[in-house]
Amino acid sequence: MEDSKQVIVDSAKQYATYLIKNISQTDENGNVMYYFSGSLAMLLLSSAQSIKICLLDNGGKTVKEKPAAEFSQKAKESLSKGVRSVGADIDIVTINEDAFNGKGGVYNLSAVKNNCDLSLYLCPAWKNINGTMYFDCLTDEREIVGHSTAEITFNDGNKVIIADPMSLIMHKFADTLTCYATIQKFKDNNTSTAERIAKLVAKYKKDISDFVSMFNGCISIYSQQKFEKYIEQTLKMCPQTAFSRILSSSKLSENIEYFYNDAKEYIEDKNLFESFINAMVNQNEQIVDYCRDCC
């Protein structure tokens, strides 16, 4: 991995390790109280030696878990292509709200910068700000009735709990399609400036890159790629997200064709990618048909 990327990955690990040391991710009974998601989770995957997928109930208790799987060197190389600094926010999914009660002094950016000397490599935007508003608790925005997570282990033995990479892939797919749909809407209605559209196109390309690195780097850890099962599970656990909105869209089949064509040349296992796309299209058709019948 390039030195400039390695320091970002190291900074993500340093930040997560600092936070977990001071705010445990599990309670005294072993139930998960919170886990990392979004860009930070993707960066943590880049330095993981092994991963164990775990399904949790709404209270953080483990319902099912798979044996730990090792990350191959090839997988790490694929994940490294998506390494970049995060935006302003760190995404956290809280299961037990008591986990962070009275802990603002720990995750306040002033404390983070004092205790994590690499923190500005993780997020350069933190240089001139402090406070806790950067801490984005996703459960404040949506209902989550179950949790698909992963426990990753670093080469030093430290462990971190993050969102299941398959869940990250699903939601990155939704973010990318949402961005593409917005671009087309603005173009069709002539309701935005060329500068705004250019920024959205840049974001769309970045989202494609993130999706590809996640798909290429993580798909091998799933022994059976039953995408229909993962789609249904994601919809059930998180019914109020961009992912559910995308799969309810009557225009998905049209937009997904562009996504497929833009991403496929960078995908290593094109057969699995086609299976992923077909599963999305089939689920979309079922949802749209069901909604039409109900109306």
mmCIF file of C-alpha atoms in Angstrom:
data_model
loop_
_atom_site.group_PDB
_atom_site.id
_atom_site.type_symbol
_atom_site.label_atom_id
_atom_site.label_comp_id
_atom_site.label_asym_id
_atom_site.label_seq_id
_atom_site.Cartn_x
_atom_site.Cartn_y
_atom_site.Cartn_z
ATOM 1 C CA MET A 1 0.000 0.000 0.000
ATOM 2 C CA GLU A 2 1.209 3.513 -0.785
ATOM 3 C CA ASP A 3 2.610 5.384 2.226
ATOM 4 C CA SER A 4 0.012 8.149 1.861
ATOM 5 C CA LYS A 5 -2.790 5.577 2.059
ATOM 6 C CA GLN A 6 -1.155 3.531 4.809
ATOM 7 C CA VAL A 7 -1.077 6.507 7.160
ATOM 8 C CA ILE A 8 -4.826 7.023 6.615
ATOM 9 C CA VAL A 9 -5.493 3.366 7.415
ATOM 10 C CA ASP A 10 -3.257 3.611 10.493
ATOM 11 C CA SER A 11 -5.097 6.738 11.606
ATOM 12 C CA ALA A 12 -8.459 4.951 11.341
ATOM 13 C CA LYS A 13 -7.160 2.093 13.463
ATOM 14 C CA GLN A 14 -5.671 4.523 16.003
ATOM 15 C CA TYR A 15 -8.941 6.437 16.303
ATOM 16 C CA ALA A 16 -11.096 3.306 16.681
ATOM 17 C CA THR A 17 -8.697 1.743 19.190
ATOM 18 C CA TYR A 18 -8.673 4.940 21.273
ATOM 19 C CA LEU A 19 -12.458 5.134 21.305
ATOM 20 C CA ILE A 20 -12.954 1.461 22.185
ATOM 21 C CA LYS A 21 -10.365 1.627 24.960
ATOM 22 C CA ASN A 22 -12.382 4.382 26.612
ATOM 23 C CA ILE A 23 -15.904 3.399 25.520
ATOM 24 C CA SER A 24 -16.340 -0.359 25.310
ATOM 25 C CA GLN A 25 -18.299 -1.714 22.350
ATOM 26 C CA THR A 26 -19.799 -4.464 24.522
ATOM 27 C CA ASP A 27 -21.445 -4.559 27.929
ATOM 28 C CA GLU A 28 -20.656 -6.894 30.821
ATOM 29 C CA ASN A 29 -22.809 -9.602 29.225
ATOM 30 C CA GLY A 30 -21.057 -9.412 25.866
ATOM 31 C CA ASN A 31 -23.927 -7.630 24.120
ATOM 32 C CA VAL A 32 -22.831 -5.109 21.489
ATOM 33 C CA MET A 33 -23.622 -1.511 22.425
ATOM 34 C CA TYR A 34 -22.370 0.252 19.277
ATOM 35 C CA TYR A 35 -20.403 -0.333 16.103
ATOM 36 C CA PHE A 36 -18.747 1.657 13.342
ATOM 37 C CA SER A 37 -20.181 2.099 9.864
ATOM 38 C CA GLY A 38 -19.585 4.164 6.726
ATOM 39 C CA SER A 39 -16.151 5.329 5.596
ATOM 40 C CA LEU A 40 -14.445 4.540 8.904
ATOM 41 C CA ALA A 41 -15.626 0.924 8.728
ATOM 42 C CA MET A 42 -14.273 0.655 5.184
ATOM 43 C CA LEU A 43 -10.868 1.967 6.308
ATOM 44 C CA LEU A 44 -10.742 -0.436 9.255
ATOM 45 C CA LEU A 45 -11.366 -3.325 6.874
ATOM 46 C CA SER A 46 -8.229 -2.316 4.982
ATOM 47 C CA SER A 47 -6.033 -3.301 7.944
ATOM 48 C CA ALA A 48 -7.994 -6.362 9.128
ATOM 49 C CA GLN A 49 -6.359 -9.778 9.259
ATOM 50 C CA SER A 50 -9.591 -11.705 9.785
ATOM 51 C CA ILE A 51 -13.313 -11.118 10.025
ATOM 52 C CA LYS A 52 -16.259 -12.828 11.717
ATOM 53 C CA ILE A 53 -19.791 -12.008 10.547
ATOM 54 C CA CYS A 54 -22.352 -11.738 13.355
ATOM 55 C CA LEU A 55 -26.112 -11.232 13.306
ATOM 56 C CA LEU A 56 -27.464 -9.370 16.355
ATOM 57 C CA ASP A 57 -30.952 -8.797 17.678
ATOM 58 C CA ASN A 58 -32.275 -5.342 18.500
ATOM 59 C CA GLY A 59 -30.636 -5.494 21.921
ATOM 60 C CA GLY A 60 -27.166 -6.327 20.634
ATOM 61 C CA LYS A 61 -27.232 -10.024 21.546
ATOM 62 C CA THR A 62 -25.620 -12.392 19.063
ATOM 63 C CA VAL A 63 -28.236 -14.460 17.238
ATOM 64 C CA LYS A 64 -25.961 -16.128 14.695
ATOM 65 C CA GLU A 65 -22.305 -15.961 13.771
ATOM 66 C CA LYS A 66 -20.077 -17.427 11.082
ATOM 67 C CA PRO A 67 -16.566 -18.799 11.553
ATOM 68 C CA ALA A 68 -13.808 -16.220 11.188
ATOM 69 C CA ALA A 69 -12.371 -15.840 7.689
ATOM 70 C CA GLU A 70 -8.931 -14.564 6.720
ATOM 71 C CA PHE A 71 -8.409 -11.655 4.357
ATOM 72 C CA SER A 72 -6.226 -12.600 1.407
ATOM 73 C CA GLN A 73 -3.490 -10.307 0.133
ATOM 74 C CA LYS A 74 -5.502 -9.850 -3.052
ATOM 75 C CA ALA A 75 -8.522 -8.725 -1.033
ATOM 76 C CA LYS A 76 -6.399 -6.214 0.861
ATOM 77 C CA GLU A 77 -5.042 -4.823 -2.400
ATOM 78 C CA SER A 78 -8.590 -4.331 -3.673
ATOM 79 C CA LEU A 79 -9.652 -2.583 -0.460
ATOM 80 C CA SER A 80 -6.580 -0.330 -0.584
ATOM 81 C CA LYS A 81 -7.841 1.195 -3.844
ATOM 82 C CA GLY A 82 -10.724 2.759 -1.932
ATOM 83 C CA VAL A 83 -8.605 4.243 0.857
ATOM 84 C CA ARG A 84 -9.063 7.996 1.328
ATOM 85 C CA SER A 85 -9.611 10.444 4.173
ATOM 86 C CA VAL A 86 -13.150 10.656 5.553
ATOM 87 C CA GLY A 87 -15.436 13.671 5.332
ATOM 88 C CA ALA A 88 -16.447 15.560 8.449
ATOM 89 C CA ASP A 89 -18.477 12.784 10.106
ATOM 90 C CA ILE A 90 -17.838 9.431 11.741
ATOM 91 C CA ASP A 91 -20.798 7.054 11.377
ATOM 92 C CA ILE A 92 -21.779 5.151 14.513
ATOM 93 C CA VAL A 93 -24.699 2.762 14.995
ATOM 94 C CA THR A 94 -25.791 2.790 18.628
ATOM 95 C CA ILE A 95 -27.679 -0.181 20.007
ATOM 96 C CA ASN A 96 -27.530 0.812 23.671
ATOM 97 C CA GLU A 97 -27.855 4.601 24.059
ATOM 98 C CA ASP A 98 -26.247 4.399 27.510
ATOM 99 C CA ALA A 99 -22.918 3.556 25.871
ATOM 100 C CA PHE A 100 -22.067 7.222 25.281
ATOM 101 C CA ASN A 101 -23.789 8.809 28.280
ATOM 102 C CA GLY A 102 -21.307 11.082 30.039
ATOM 103 C CA LYS A 103 -18.582 10.179 27.530
ATOM 104 C CA GLY A 104 -18.575 13.377 25.474
ATOM 105 C CA GLY A 105 -15.159 14.235 26.822
ATOM 106 C CA VAL A 106 -13.778 11.090 25.190
ATOM 107 C CA TYR A 107 -15.023 11.616 21.645
ATOM 108 C CA ASN A 108 -14.814 15.415 21.708
ATOM 109 C CA LEU A 109 -12.459 16.329 18.869
ATOM 110 C CA SER A 110 -10.121 18.219 21.160
ATOM 111 C CA ALA A 111 -9.573 15.002 23.150
ATOM 112 C CA VAL A 112 -9.305 12.939 19.979
ATOM 113 C CA LYS A 113 -6.597 15.205 18.555
ATOM 114 C CA ASN A 114 -4.703 15.187 21.862
ATOM 115 C CA ASN A 115 -4.738 11.390 22.070
ATOM 116 C CA CYS A 116 -4.525 10.413 18.379
ATOM 117 C CA ASP A 117 -1.562 12.070 16.684
ATOM 118 C CA LEU A 118 -2.681 10.739 13.278
ATOM 119 C CA SER A 119 -6.252 12.026 13.522
ATOM 120 C CA LEU A 120 -5.842 14.784 10.936
ATOM 121 C CA TYR A 121 -4.774 12.194 8.370
ATOM 122 C CA LEU A 122 -8.074 10.437 9.035
ATOM 123 C CA CYS A 123 -10.016 13.671 8.599
ATOM 124 C CA PRO A 124 -8.167 16.856 7.563
ATOM 125 C CA ALA A 125 -11.382 18.853 8.118
ATOM 126 C CA TRP A 126 -10.954 18.372 11.874
ATOM 127 C CA LYS A 127 -7.986 20.744 11.963
ATOM 128 C CA ASN A 128 -9.958 23.850 12.827
ATOM 129 C CA ILE A 129 -12.953 22.376 14.663
ATOM 130 C CA ASN A 130 -13.648 20.722 18.009
ATOM 131 C CA GLY A 131 -16.761 19.509 19.764
ATOM 132 C CA THR A 132 -18.836 16.364 19.213
ATOM 133 C CA MET A 133 -21.084 17.279 16.297
ATOM 134 C CA TYR A 134 -18.916 15.206 13.938
ATOM 135 C CA PHE A 135 -20.187 12.069 15.709
ATOM 136 C CA ASP A 136 -23.105 10.880 13.535
ATOM 137 C CA CYS A 137 -25.339 8.345 15.290
ATOM 138 C CA LEU A 138 -27.265 6.704 12.457
ATOM 139 C CA THR A 139 -29.938 5.320 14.767
ATOM 140 C CA ASP A 140 -31.085 8.884 15.425
ATOM 141 C CA GLU A 141 -32.179 9.110 11.783
ATOM 142 C CA ARG A 142 -33.820 5.743 11.078
ATOM 143 C CA GLU A 143 -35.376 2.668 12.621
ATOM 144 C CA ILE A 144 -33.065 -0.333 12.886
ATOM 145 C CA VAL A 145 -34.661 -3.545 14.121
ATOM 146 C CA GLY A 146 -31.647 -5.843 13.870
ATOM 147 C CA HIS A 147 -27.942 -5.585 13.180
ATOM 148 C CA SER A 148 -25.680 -7.351 10.725
ATOM 149 C CA THR A 149 -22.172 -6.746 12.022
ATOM 150 C CA ALA A 150 -18.625 -7.999 11.703
ATOM 151 C CA GLU A 151 -15.883 -8.411 14.284
ATOM 152 C CA ILE A 152 -12.536 -7.717 12.661
ATOM 153 C CA THR A 153 -9.174 -8.611 14.154
ATOM 154 C CA PHE A 154 -5.967 -6.699 13.438
ATOM 155 C CA ASN A 155 -2.515 -8.259 13.269
ATOM 156 C CA ASP A 156 -1.810 -7.008 16.815
ATOM 157 C CA GLY A 157 -4.824 -8.939 18.153
ATOM 158 C CA ASN A 158 -7.049 -5.907 18.747
ATOM 159 C CA LYS A 159 -10.678 -6.325 17.704
ATOM 160 C CA VAL A 160 -13.246 -3.832 16.402
ATOM 161 C CA ILE A 161 -16.936 -4.297 15.621
ATOM 162 C CA ILE A 162 -18.165 -2.717 12.384
ATOM 163 C CA ALA A 163 -21.131 -3.039 10.043
ATOM 164 C CA ASP A 164 -21.167 -6.230 7.964
ATOM 165 C CA PRO A 165 -19.260 -5.489 4.716
ATOM 166 C CA MET A 166 -22.188 -6.895 2.724
ATOM 167 C CA SER A 167 -24.400 -4.290 4.370
ATOM 168 C CA LEU A 168 -21.865 -1.595 3.491
ATOM 169 C CA ILE A 169 -21.889 -2.813 -0.123
ATOM 170 C CA MET A 170 -25.693 -2.701 -0.249
ATOM 171 C CA HIS A 171 -25.880 0.825 1.119
ATOM 172 C CA LYS A 172 -23.050 2.083 -1.102
ATOM 173 C CA PHE A 173 -24.987 0.680 -4.060
ATOM 174 C CA ALA A 174 -28.004 2.702 -2.913
ATOM 175 C CA ASP A 175 -25.976 5.887 -2.415
ATOM 176 C CA THR A 176 -24.515 5.545 -5.910
ATOM 177 C CA LEU A 177 -27.894 4.986 -7.580
ATOM 178 C CA THR A 178 -29.394 7.887 -5.613
ATOM 179 C CA CYS A 179 -26.629 10.171 -6.829
ATOM 180 C CA TYR A 180 -27.099 9.047 -10.437
ATOM 181 C CA ALA A 181 -30.882 9.576 -10.229
ATOM 182 C CA THR A 182 -30.341 13.107 -8.877
ATOM 183 C CA ILE A 183 -27.988 13.940 -11.739
ATOM 184 C CA GLN A 184 -30.537 12.746 -14.297
ATOM 185 C CA LYS A 185 -33.351 14.649 -12.601
ATOM 186 C CA PHE A 186 -31.385 17.901 -12.679
ATOM 187 C CA LYS A 187 -30.419 17.386 -16.300
ATOM 188 C CA ASP A 188 -33.930 16.478 -17.419
ATOM 189 C CA ASN A 189 -35.582 19.384 -15.606
ATOM 190 C CA ASN A 190 -32.763 21.867 -16.180
ATOM 191 C CA THR A 191 -33.029 22.813 -12.504
ATOM 192 C CA SER A 192 -29.378 23.007 -11.485
ATOM 193 C CA THR A 193 -26.171 24.757 -12.437
ATOM 194 C CA ALA A 194 -23.412 23.107 -14.450
ATOM 195 C CA GLU A 195 -21.135 23.461 -11.411
ATOM 196 C CA ARG A 196 -23.584 21.602 -9.166
ATOM 197 C CA ILE A 197 -24.008 18.816 -11.695
ATOM 198 C CA ALA A 198 -20.223 18.538 -12.080
ATOM 199 C CA LYS A 199 -19.883 18.052 -8.320
ATOM 200 C CA LEU A 200 -22.554 15.351 -8.380
ATOM 201 C CA VAL A 201 -20.825 13.583 -11.277
ATOM 202 C CA ALA A 202 -17.574 13.625 -9.272
ATOM 203 C CA LYS A 203 -19.410 12.142 -6.285
ATOM 204 C CA TYR A 204 -20.976 9.475 -8.499
ATOM 205 C CA LYS A 205 -17.536 8.446 -9.765
ATOM 206 C CA LYS A 206 -16.218 8.350 -6.186
ATOM 207 C CA ASP A 207 -19.175 6.202 -5.121
ATOM 208 C CA ILE A 208 -18.476 3.809 -8.006
ATOM 209 C CA SER A 209 -14.852 3.552 -6.888
ATOM 210 C CA ASP A 210 -15.894 2.875 -3.272
ATOM 211 C CA PHE A 211 -18.378 0.223 -4.351
ATOM 212 C CA VAL A 212 -15.861 -1.541 -6.584
ATOM 213 C CA SER A 213 -13.140 -1.657 -3.932
ATOM 214 C CA MET A 214 -15.604 -3.016 -1.360
ATOM 215 C CA PHE A 215 -17.092 -5.579 -3.739
ATOM 216 C CA ASN A 216 -13.718 -6.817 -5.006
ATOM 217 C CA GLY A 217 -12.168 -6.832 -1.539
ATOM 218 C CA CYS A 218 -14.943 -8.405 0.504
ATOM 219 C CA ILE A 219 -17.045 -10.668 -1.685
ATOM 220 C CA SER A 220 -14.658 -13.611 -1.249
ATOM 221 C CA ILE A 221 -15.299 -13.835 2.515
ATOM 222 C CA TYR A 222 -18.877 -14.957 1.920
ATOM 223 C CA SER A 223 -18.866 -18.689 1.283
ATOM 224 C CA GLN A 224 -22.275 -18.570 -0.397
ATOM 225 C CA GLN A 225 -23.208 -15.436 -2.285
ATOM 226 C CA LYS A 226 -26.970 -15.598 -1.841
ATOM 227 C CA PHE A 227 -27.629 -11.980 -2.659
ATOM 228 C CA GLU A 228 -31.411 -12.332 -2.433
ATOM 229 C CA LYS A 229 -31.040 -13.354 1.202
ATOM 230 C CA TYR A 230 -28.794 -10.402 2.015
ATOM 231 C CA ILE A 231 -31.144 -7.975 0.245
ATOM 232 C CA GLU A 232 -34.161 -9.229 2.189
ATOM 233 C CA GLN A 233 -32.188 -9.123 5.430
ATOM 234 C CA THR A 234 -31.057 -5.538 4.815
ATOM 235 C CA LEU A 235 -34.594 -4.419 3.971
ATOM 236 C CA LYS A 236 -35.972 -6.088 7.084
ATOM 237 C CA MET A 237 -33.369 -4.665 9.454
ATOM 238 C CA CYS A 238 -33.271 -1.143 8.002
ATOM 239 C CA PRO A 239 -36.659 -0.387 6.424
ATOM 240 C CA GLN A 240 -36.201 3.408 6.264
ATOM 241 C CA THR A 241 -33.010 3.925 4.265
ATOM 242 C CA ALA A 242 -31.960 4.953 0.765
ATOM 243 C CA PHE A 243 -31.585 1.249 0.030
ATOM 244 C CA SER A 244 -35.284 0.567 0.592
ATOM 245 C CA ARG A 245 -36.259 3.669 -1.401
ATOM 246 C CA ILE A 246 -34.077 2.617 -4.334
ATOM 247 C CA LEU A 247 -35.577 -0.871 -4.437
ATOM 248 C CA SER A 248 -39.065 0.639 -4.441
ATOM 249 C CA SER A 249 -38.311 2.889 -7.413
ATOM 250 C CA SER A 250 -40.074 2.245 -10.700
ATOM 251 C CA LYS A 251 -37.010 3.638 -12.506
ATOM 252 C CA LEU A 252 -34.424 1.343 -10.922
ATOM 253 C CA SER A 253 -34.112 -1.008 -13.901
ATOM 254 C CA GLU A 254 -33.284 1.948 -16.144
ATOM 255 C CA ASN A 255 -30.770 3.555 -13.779
ATOM 256 C CA ILE A 256 -29.131 0.304 -12.738
ATOM 257 C CA GLU A 257 -28.111 -0.381 -16.324
ATOM 258 C CA TYR A 258 -25.905 2.712 -16.283
ATOM 259 C CA PHE A 259 -24.456 1.746 -12.902
ATOM 260 C CA TYR A 260 -23.699 -1.747 -14.214
ATOM 261 C CA ASN A 261 -21.951 -0.429 -17.325
ATOM 262 C CA ASP A 262 -19.935 2.133 -15.363
ATOM 263 C CA ALA A 263 -18.742 -0.355 -12.733
ATOM 264 C CA LYS A 264 -18.347 -3.678 -14.548
ATOM 265 C CA GLU A 265 -14.971 -3.010 -16.184
ATOM 266 C CA TYR A 266 -13.410 -2.588 -12.728
ATOM 267 C CA ILE A 267 -15.079 -5.645 -11.174
ATOM 268 C CA GLU A 268 -12.865 -8.706 -10.837
ATOM 269 C CA ASP A 269 -15.544 -11.410 -10.595
ATOM 270 C CA LYS A 270 -18.016 -10.340 -13.257
ATOM 271 C CA ASN A 271 -20.225 -13.418 -12.789
ATOM 272 C CA LEU A 272 -20.825 -12.543 -9.144
ATOM 273 C CA PHE A 273 -21.426 -8.925 -10.074
ATOM 274 C CA GLU A 274 -24.075 -9.964 -12.589
ATOM 275 C CA SER A 275 -25.689 -12.124 -9.906
ATOM 276 C CA PHE A 276 -25.699 -9.125 -7.575
ATOM 277 C CA ILE A 277 -27.311 -6.890 -10.208
ATOM 278 C CA ASN A 278 -29.893 -9.532 -11.168
ATOM 279 C CA ALA A 279 -30.837 -10.005 -7.527
ATOM 280 C CA MET A 280 -31.405 -6.258 -7.177
ATOM 281 C CA VAL A 281 -33.535 -6.118 -10.321
ATOM 282 C CA ASN A 282 -35.614 -9.139 -9.272
ATOM 283 C CA GLN A 283 -36.251 -7.719 -5.797
ATOM 284 C CA ASN A 284 -37.190 -4.360 -7.305
ATOM 285 C CA GLU A 285 -39.691 -5.976 -9.665
ATOM 286 C CA GLN A 286 -41.293 -7.875 -6.792
ATOM 287 C CA ILE A 287 -41.649 -4.718 -4.689
ATOM 288 C CA VAL A 288 -43.000 -2.603 -7.569
ATOM 289 C CA ASP A 289 -45.475 -5.329 -8.569
ATOM 290 C CA TYR A 290 -46.631 -5.688 -4.964
ATOM 291 C CA CYS A 291 -47.144 -1.921 -4.608
ATOM 292 C CA ARG A 292 -49.026 -1.781 -7.917
ATOM 293 C CA ASP A 293 -51.344 -4.598 -6.838
ATOM 294 C CA CYS A 294 -52.000 -2.903 -3.509
ATOM 295 C CA CYS A 295 -53.006 0.291 -5.293
#
